[in-house]
Amino acid sequence: KPDCLPVQDCEGSEWSEWSSCSKSCGPGQTFRTREITKQARNGGKGCDGGLHEVAKCLEADCEKKVDCEWGDWDKWSSCSSSSGIGQHMRHRALKRRPAGGGKPCDPTVLSEVAACGKPAHPDVDCAFSSWEPWGSCEGTCSGAFAMRSRHVSRQPEGRGHLCRGALQQSKKCIPKECQVSPVDCAFSSWSRWGSCSDKCNGRQARSRSVDTMPANGGKPCADSTQQVKAC
């Protein structure tokens, strides 16, 4: 046995200030550290807890939430027929696009068709053309949409049925450049335990590092990167 010496408990420094957030907006990472200032000796109590802590941080939202908003309706167009039942239309445009996860606009209210004029013979039903292919996805990663349209290919005559339905449609979509998968935080493997700091009641430590930082909404780093145990 070693000669009897004064018992010395392990002592650690105060935690450092938290580091700056790893991102200026959106979820990021921050860390703080401390050191062992006195090693335990001669049967003294060892230090508890890690020497490195990682936590979540959020400086600010990256984009303000804005809901979609339609403009006012245009005036009705002239009637398509001067001697029978016809059609007239009205339109409205987007006043403000959605952003920051805001609500999209109703996809069926870009244009309206209504009957006008007086019945005439012969009776012919109104008919729509086929829908055109969906257009390209336009907008931001937090709010984008694609549009398609059709037109009235045949006007009603006499007592023919009127066309009822939208001439344009929109749907929510995700631009190609925004179609990315979330990446979770990943640590490296633990290093080997270091040598014992003392023959009697020493401490030894091991560590690991962050190999992959989280991205695209992936899980953040939440565990310690250093461990200490008695030896």
mmCIF file of C-alpha atoms in Angstrom:
data_model
loop_
_atom_site.group_PDB
_atom_site.id
_atom_site.type_symbol
_atom_site.label_atom_id
_atom_site.label_comp_id
_atom_site.label_asym_id
_atom_site.label_seq_id
_atom_site.Cartn_x
_atom_site.Cartn_y
_atom_site.Cartn_z
ATOM 1 C CA LYS A 1 0.000 0.000 0.000
ATOM 2 C CA PRO A 2 1.186 3.545 -0.609
ATOM 3 C CA ASP A 3 2.188 5.684 2.350
ATOM 4 C CA CYS A 4 -0.730 7.437 4.014
ATOM 5 C CA LEU A 5 -1.066 10.908 2.546
ATOM 6 C CA PRO A 6 -3.694 13.659 2.842
ATOM 7 C CA VAL A 7 -6.910 12.800 1.013
ATOM 8 C CA GLN A 8 -7.539 15.025 -2.022
ATOM 9 C CA ASP A 9 -10.982 15.053 -3.734
ATOM 10 C CA CYS A 10 -11.239 15.721 -7.448
ATOM 11 C CA GLU A 11 -12.109 19.330 -8.272
ATOM 12 C CA GLY A 12 -13.347 20.776 -11.533
ATOM 13 C CA SER A 13 -13.440 24.281 -12.927
ATOM 14 C CA GLU A 14 -16.638 26.237 -13.510
ATOM 15 C CA TRP A 15 -18.414 25.686 -16.836
ATOM 16 C CA SER A 16 -17.297 28.035 -19.595
ATOM 17 C CA GLU A 17 -19.802 30.331 -21.312
ATOM 18 C CA TRP A 18 -21.964 28.681 -23.979
ATOM 19 C CA SER A 19 -20.415 29.006 -27.455
ATOM 20 C CA SER A 20 -22.106 30.920 -30.280
ATOM 21 C CA CYS A 21 -24.928 29.045 -32.011
ATOM 22 C CA SER A 22 -23.717 27.096 -35.051
ATOM 23 C CA LYS A 23 -26.457 28.697 -37.182
ATOM 24 C CA SER A 24 -27.599 32.315 -37.418
ATOM 25 C CA CYS A 25 -31.202 31.205 -38.012
ATOM 26 C CA GLY A 26 -33.049 27.952 -37.523
ATOM 27 C CA PRO A 27 -32.052 25.155 -35.088
ATOM 28 C CA GLY A 28 -28.326 24.806 -34.379
ATOM 29 C CA GLN A 29 -25.812 23.602 -31.773
ATOM 30 C CA THR A 30 -23.956 25.263 -28.880
ATOM 31 C CA PHE A 31 -21.442 23.808 -26.420
ATOM 32 C CA ARG A 32 -19.553 24.572 -23.215
ATOM 33 C CA THR A 33 -16.584 22.932 -21.442
ATOM 34 C CA ARG A 34 -14.876 22.651 -18.086
ATOM 35 C CA GLU A 35 -11.583 21.176 -16.850
ATOM 36 C CA ILE A 36 -10.333 19.066 -13.965
ATOM 37 C CA THR A 37 -8.273 21.439 -11.820
ATOM 38 C CA LYS A 38 -7.287 18.920 -9.138
ATOM 39 C CA GLN A 39 -7.111 15.158 -9.520
ATOM 40 C CA ALA A 40 -8.425 12.930 -6.740
ATOM 41 C CA ARG A 41 -5.612 11.458 -4.650
ATOM 42 C CA ASN A 42 -5.204 9.026 -1.778
ATOM 43 C CA GLY A 43 -8.795 7.811 -1.744
ATOM 44 C CA GLY A 44 -10.432 11.150 -2.458
ATOM 45 C CA LYS A 45 -13.763 11.416 -4.321
ATOM 46 C CA GLY A 46 -13.588 11.414 -8.085
ATOM 47 C CA CYS A 47 -15.198 14.026 -10.352
ATOM 48 C CA ASP A 48 -18.699 13.324 -11.672
ATOM 49 C CA GLY A 49 -20.188 14.314 -15.036
ATOM 50 C CA GLY A 50 -18.741 15.182 -18.402
ATOM 51 C CA LEU A 51 -16.280 17.858 -19.380
ATOM 52 C CA HIS A 52 -18.114 18.851 -22.599
ATOM 53 C CA GLU A 53 -21.827 19.590 -23.052
ATOM 54 C CA VAL A 54 -23.761 20.125 -26.301
ATOM 55 C CA ALA A 55 -27.229 21.726 -26.449
ATOM 56 C CA LYS A 56 -29.772 22.952 -28.980
ATOM 57 C CA CYS A 57 -30.006 26.652 -29.836
ATOM 58 C CA LEU A 58 -32.207 28.853 -32.006
ATOM 59 C CA GLU A 59 -31.107 32.416 -32.802
ATOM 60 C CA ALA A 60 -34.123 33.286 -34.959
ATOM 61 C CA ASP A 61 -36.605 31.824 -37.425
ATOM 62 C CA CYS A 62 -35.170 31.776 -40.934
ATOM 63 C CA GLU A 63 -38.276 33.029 -42.639
ATOM 64 C CA LYS A 64 -41.378 34.857 -41.430
ATOM 65 C CA LYS A 65 -44.643 32.952 -41.828
ATOM 66 C CA VAL A 66 -46.846 34.584 -44.464
ATOM 67 C CA ASP A 67 -50.224 33.196 -45.608
ATOM 68 C CA CYS A 68 -51.287 33.276 -49.259
ATOM 69 C CA GLU A 69 -53.758 36.022 -50.186
ATOM 70 C CA TRP A 70 -55.890 36.538 -53.303
ATOM 71 C CA GLY A 71 -56.474 39.913 -54.934
ATOM 72 C CA ASP A 72 -59.958 41.277 -55.734
ATOM 73 C CA TRP A 73 -62.052 39.830 -58.576
ATOM 74 C CA ASP A 74 -61.896 41.508 -61.998
ATOM 75 C CA LYS A 75 -65.118 42.677 -63.662
ATOM 76 C CA TRP A 76 -67.146 40.091 -65.608
ATOM 77 C CA SER A 77 -66.163 39.862 -69.275
ATOM 78 C CA SER A 78 -68.608 40.520 -72.133
ATOM 79 C CA CYS A 79 -71.107 37.748 -72.862
ATOM 80 C CA SER A 80 -69.831 35.305 -75.491
ATOM 81 C CA SER A 81 -73.217 35.227 -77.278
ATOM 82 C CA SER A 82 -75.464 38.083 -78.382
ATOM 83 C CA SER A 83 -78.345 35.849 -79.514
ATOM 84 C CA GLY A 84 -78.544 33.044 -76.948
ATOM 85 C CA ILE A 85 -77.091 31.602 -73.799
ATOM 86 C CA GLY A 86 -73.432 32.413 -73.502
ATOM 87 C CA GLN A 87 -70.647 32.562 -70.995
ATOM 88 C CA HIS A 88 -68.774 35.310 -69.290
ATOM 89 C CA MET A 89 -65.774 35.068 -67.025
ATOM 90 C CA ARG A 90 -63.913 36.867 -64.329
ATOM 91 C CA HIS A 91 -60.453 36.341 -62.847
ATOM 92 C CA ARG A 92 -58.367 37.280 -59.901
ATOM 93 C CA ALA A 93 -54.619 37.009 -59.277
ATOM 94 C CA LEU A 94 -52.398 36.307 -56.307
ATOM 95 C CA LYS A 95 -51.806 39.348 -54.142
ATOM 96 C CA ARG A 96 -49.240 37.622 -51.924
ATOM 97 C CA ARG A 97 -47.520 34.234 -52.220
ATOM 98 C CA PRO A 98 -47.224 31.992 -49.132
ATOM 99 C CA ALA A 99 -43.855 31.951 -47.355
ATOM 100 C CA GLY A 100 -42.312 30.513 -44.220
ATOM 101 C CA GLY A 101 -44.827 27.659 -44.007
ATOM 102 C CA GLY A 102 -47.849 29.941 -44.441
ATOM 103 C CA LYS A 103 -51.208 28.623 -45.647
ATOM 104 C CA PRO A 104 -51.574 28.062 -49.416
ATOM 105 C CA CYS A 105 -54.455 29.585 -51.379
ATOM 106 C CA ASP A 106 -57.623 27.703 -52.213
ATOM 107 C CA PRO A 107 -56.660 25.772 -55.404
ATOM 108 C CA THR A 108 -59.989 26.260 -57.272
ATOM 109 C CA VAL A 109 -60.732 29.988 -57.224
ATOM 110 C CA LEU A 110 -58.464 31.558 -59.847
ATOM 111 C CA SER A 111 -61.271 31.993 -62.425
ATOM 112 C CA GLU A 112 -65.061 31.739 -62.536
ATOM 113 C CA VAL A 113 -67.469 31.021 -65.403
ATOM 114 C CA ALA A 114 -71.159 31.965 -65.358
ATOM 115 C CA ALA A 115 -74.075 31.972 -67.774
ATOM 116 C CA CYS A 116 -75.281 35.091 -69.554
ATOM 117 C CA GLY A 117 -77.723 35.990 -72.355
ATOM 118 C CA LYS A 118 -81.078 34.413 -73.299
ATOM 119 C CA PRO A 119 -81.884 30.874 -74.579
ATOM 120 C CA ALA A 120 -81.830 30.235 -78.336
ATOM 121 C CA HIS A 121 -82.178 27.137 -80.565
ATOM 122 C CA PRO A 122 -80.765 24.573 -81.223
ATOM 123 C CA ASP A 123 -79.812 23.278 -77.771
ATOM 124 C CA VAL A 124 -76.052 22.708 -77.454
ATOM 125 C CA ASP A 125 -74.285 21.837 -74.196
ATOM 126 C CA CYS A 126 -71.228 23.718 -73.107
ATOM 127 C CA ALA A 127 -67.986 21.704 -73.131
ATOM 128 C CA PHE A 128 -64.561 22.123 -71.539
ATOM 129 C CA SER A 129 -61.255 21.213 -73.148
ATOM 130 C CA SER A 130 -58.982 18.676 -71.414
ATOM 131 C CA TRP A 131 -56.774 19.921 -68.621
ATOM 132 C CA GLU A 132 -53.313 21.008 -69.744
ATOM 133 C CA PRO A 133 -50.301 19.375 -68.001
ATOM 134 C CA TRP A 134 -49.284 20.791 -64.628
ATOM 135 C CA GLY A 135 -46.872 23.692 -64.933
ATOM 136 C CA SER A 136 -43.514 23.961 -63.186
ATOM 137 C CA CYS A 137 -43.344 24.236 -59.390
ATOM 138 C CA GLU A 138 -42.782 27.888 -58.445
ATOM 139 C CA GLY A 139 -42.154 29.498 -55.069
ATOM 140 C CA THR A 140 -39.917 28.859 -52.066
ATOM 141 C CA CYS A 141 -39.160 25.700 -50.092
ATOM 142 C CA SER A 142 -41.747 26.764 -47.493
ATOM 143 C CA GLY A 143 -44.520 27.608 -49.965
ATOM 144 C CA ALA A 144 -44.698 26.720 -53.657
ATOM 145 C CA PHE A 145 -47.387 25.600 -56.085
ATOM 146 C CA ALA A 146 -47.943 24.448 -59.650
ATOM 147 C CA MET A 147 -50.823 25.461 -61.946
ATOM 148 C CA ARG A 148 -52.769 24.005 -64.841
ATOM 149 C CA SER A 149 -55.627 25.349 -66.955
ATOM 150 C CA ARG A 150 -58.337 24.465 -69.442
ATOM 151 C CA HIS A 151 -60.723 26.498 -71.609
ATOM 152 C CA VAL A 152 -64.291 26.416 -72.844
ATOM 153 C CA SER A 153 -64.073 24.533 -76.125
ATOM 154 C CA ARG A 154 -67.783 24.838 -76.993
ATOM 155 C CA GLN A 155 -70.280 27.468 -75.888
ATOM 156 C CA PRO A 156 -73.819 26.382 -74.909
ATOM 157 C CA GLU A 157 -76.694 27.297 -77.158
ATOM 158 C CA GLY A 158 -80.454 27.220 -76.616
ATOM 159 C CA ARG A 159 -81.264 25.196 -73.537
ATOM 160 C CA GLY A 160 -77.930 23.412 -73.511
ATOM 161 C CA HIS A 161 -76.196 22.804 -70.210
ATOM 162 C CA LEU A 162 -73.849 25.481 -68.983
ATOM 163 C CA CYS A 163 -70.197 24.906 -68.151
ATOM 164 C CA ARG A 164 -69.637 24.781 -64.423
ATOM 165 C CA GLY A 165 -66.194 24.568 -62.849
ATOM 166 C CA ALA A 166 -62.820 26.228 -62.641
ATOM 167 C CA LEU A 167 -60.677 27.165 -65.623
ATOM 168 C CA GLN A 168 -57.483 27.087 -63.566
ATOM 169 C CA GLN A 169 -56.250 24.978 -60.673
ATOM 170 C CA SER A 170 -53.238 25.112 -58.411
ATOM 171 C CA LYS A 171 -51.725 22.568 -56.053
ATOM 172 C CA LYS A 172 -49.043 22.693 -53.403
ATOM 173 C CA CYS A 173 -45.673 21.284 -54.490
ATOM 174 C CA ILE A 174 -42.011 21.078 -53.451
ATOM 175 C CA PRO A 175 -39.385 22.535 -55.826
ATOM 176 C CA LYS A 176 -36.691 20.060 -56.911
ATOM 177 C CA GLU A 177 -33.968 22.026 -55.143
ATOM 178 C CA CYS A 178 -35.884 21.668 -51.846
ATOM 179 C CA GLN A 179 -36.415 17.895 -52.054
ATOM 180 C CA VAL A 180 -33.655 16.931 -49.626
ATOM 181 C CA SER A 181 -33.580 14.310 -46.879
ATOM 182 C CA PRO A 182 -32.931 15.184 -43.215
ATOM 183 C CA VAL A 183 -29.419 14.433 -41.902
ATOM 184 C CA ASP A 184 -29.109 13.432 -38.229
ATOM 185 C CA CYS A 185 -26.160 14.284 -36.004
ATOM 186 C CA ALA A 186 -23.572 11.464 -35.861
ATOM 187 C CA PHE A 187 -20.699 10.950 -33.414
ATOM 188 C CA SER A 188 -17.376 9.223 -34.095
ATOM 189 C CA SER A 189 -16.456 6.071 -32.160
ATOM 190 C CA TRP A 190 -15.095 6.512 -28.622
ATOM 191 C CA SER A 191 -11.300 6.753 -28.372
ATOM 192 C CA ARG A 192 -9.407 4.365 -26.132
ATOM 193 C CA TRP A 193 -9.333 5.161 -22.435
ATOM 194 C CA GLY A 194 -6.359 7.352 -21.591
ATOM 195 C CA SER A 195 -3.725 6.454 -19.040
ATOM 196 C CA CYS A 196 -4.595 6.693 -15.343
ATOM 197 C CA SER A 197 -3.717 10.060 -13.867
ATOM 198 C CA ASP A 198 -2.411 8.568 -10.615
ATOM 199 C CA LYS A 199 -1.447 5.228 -9.083
ATOM 200 C CA CYS A 200 -3.963 5.760 -6.292
ATOM 201 C CA ASN A 201 -7.532 6.833 -7.046
ATOM 202 C CA GLY A 202 -6.697 8.396 -10.353
ATOM 203 C CA ARG A 203 -8.910 9.336 -13.293
ATOM 204 C CA GLN A 204 -8.815 8.388 -16.919
ATOM 205 C CA ALA A 205 -10.785 9.830 -19.823
ATOM 206 C CA ARG A 206 -11.856 9.084 -23.355
ATOM 207 C CA SER A 207 -13.483 11.252 -26.016
ATOM 208 C CA ARG A 208 -15.255 11.325 -29.335
ATOM 209 C CA SER A 209 -16.120 14.036 -31.858
ATOM 210 C CA VAL A 210 -19.101 15.076 -33.965
ATOM 211 C CA ASP A 211 -18.579 13.489 -37.386
ATOM 212 C CA THR A 212 -21.754 14.813 -38.997
ATOM 213 C CA MET A 213 -23.653 17.979 -38.048
ATOM 214 C CA PRO A 214 -27.462 17.820 -38.373
ATOM 215 C CA ALA A 215 -29.017 19.349 -41.486
ATOM 216 C CA ASN A 216 -32.433 19.750 -43.148
ATOM 217 C CA GLY A 217 -34.347 19.198 -39.897
ATOM 218 C CA GLY A 218 -32.273 16.161 -38.789
ATOM 219 C CA LYS A 219 -31.868 15.150 -35.123
ATOM 220 C CA PRO A 220 -29.409 17.395 -33.222
ATOM 221 C CA CYS A 221 -26.373 16.221 -31.197
ATOM 222 C CA ALA A 222 -27.512 15.668 -27.610
ATOM 223 C CA ASP A 223 -24.898 13.470 -25.855
ATOM 224 C CA SER A 224 -21.503 14.246 -24.306
ATOM 225 C CA THR A 225 -18.294 14.031 -26.335
ATOM 226 C CA GLN A 226 -16.080 13.161 -23.324
ATOM 227 C CA GLN A 227 -16.270 10.630 -20.486
ATOM 228 C CA VAL A 228 -14.214 10.331 -17.261
ATOM 229 C CA LYS A 229 -13.999 7.379 -14.848
ATOM 230 C CA ALA A 230 -12.045 6.434 -11.768
ATOM 231 C CA CYS A 231 -8.996 4.145 -12.049
#
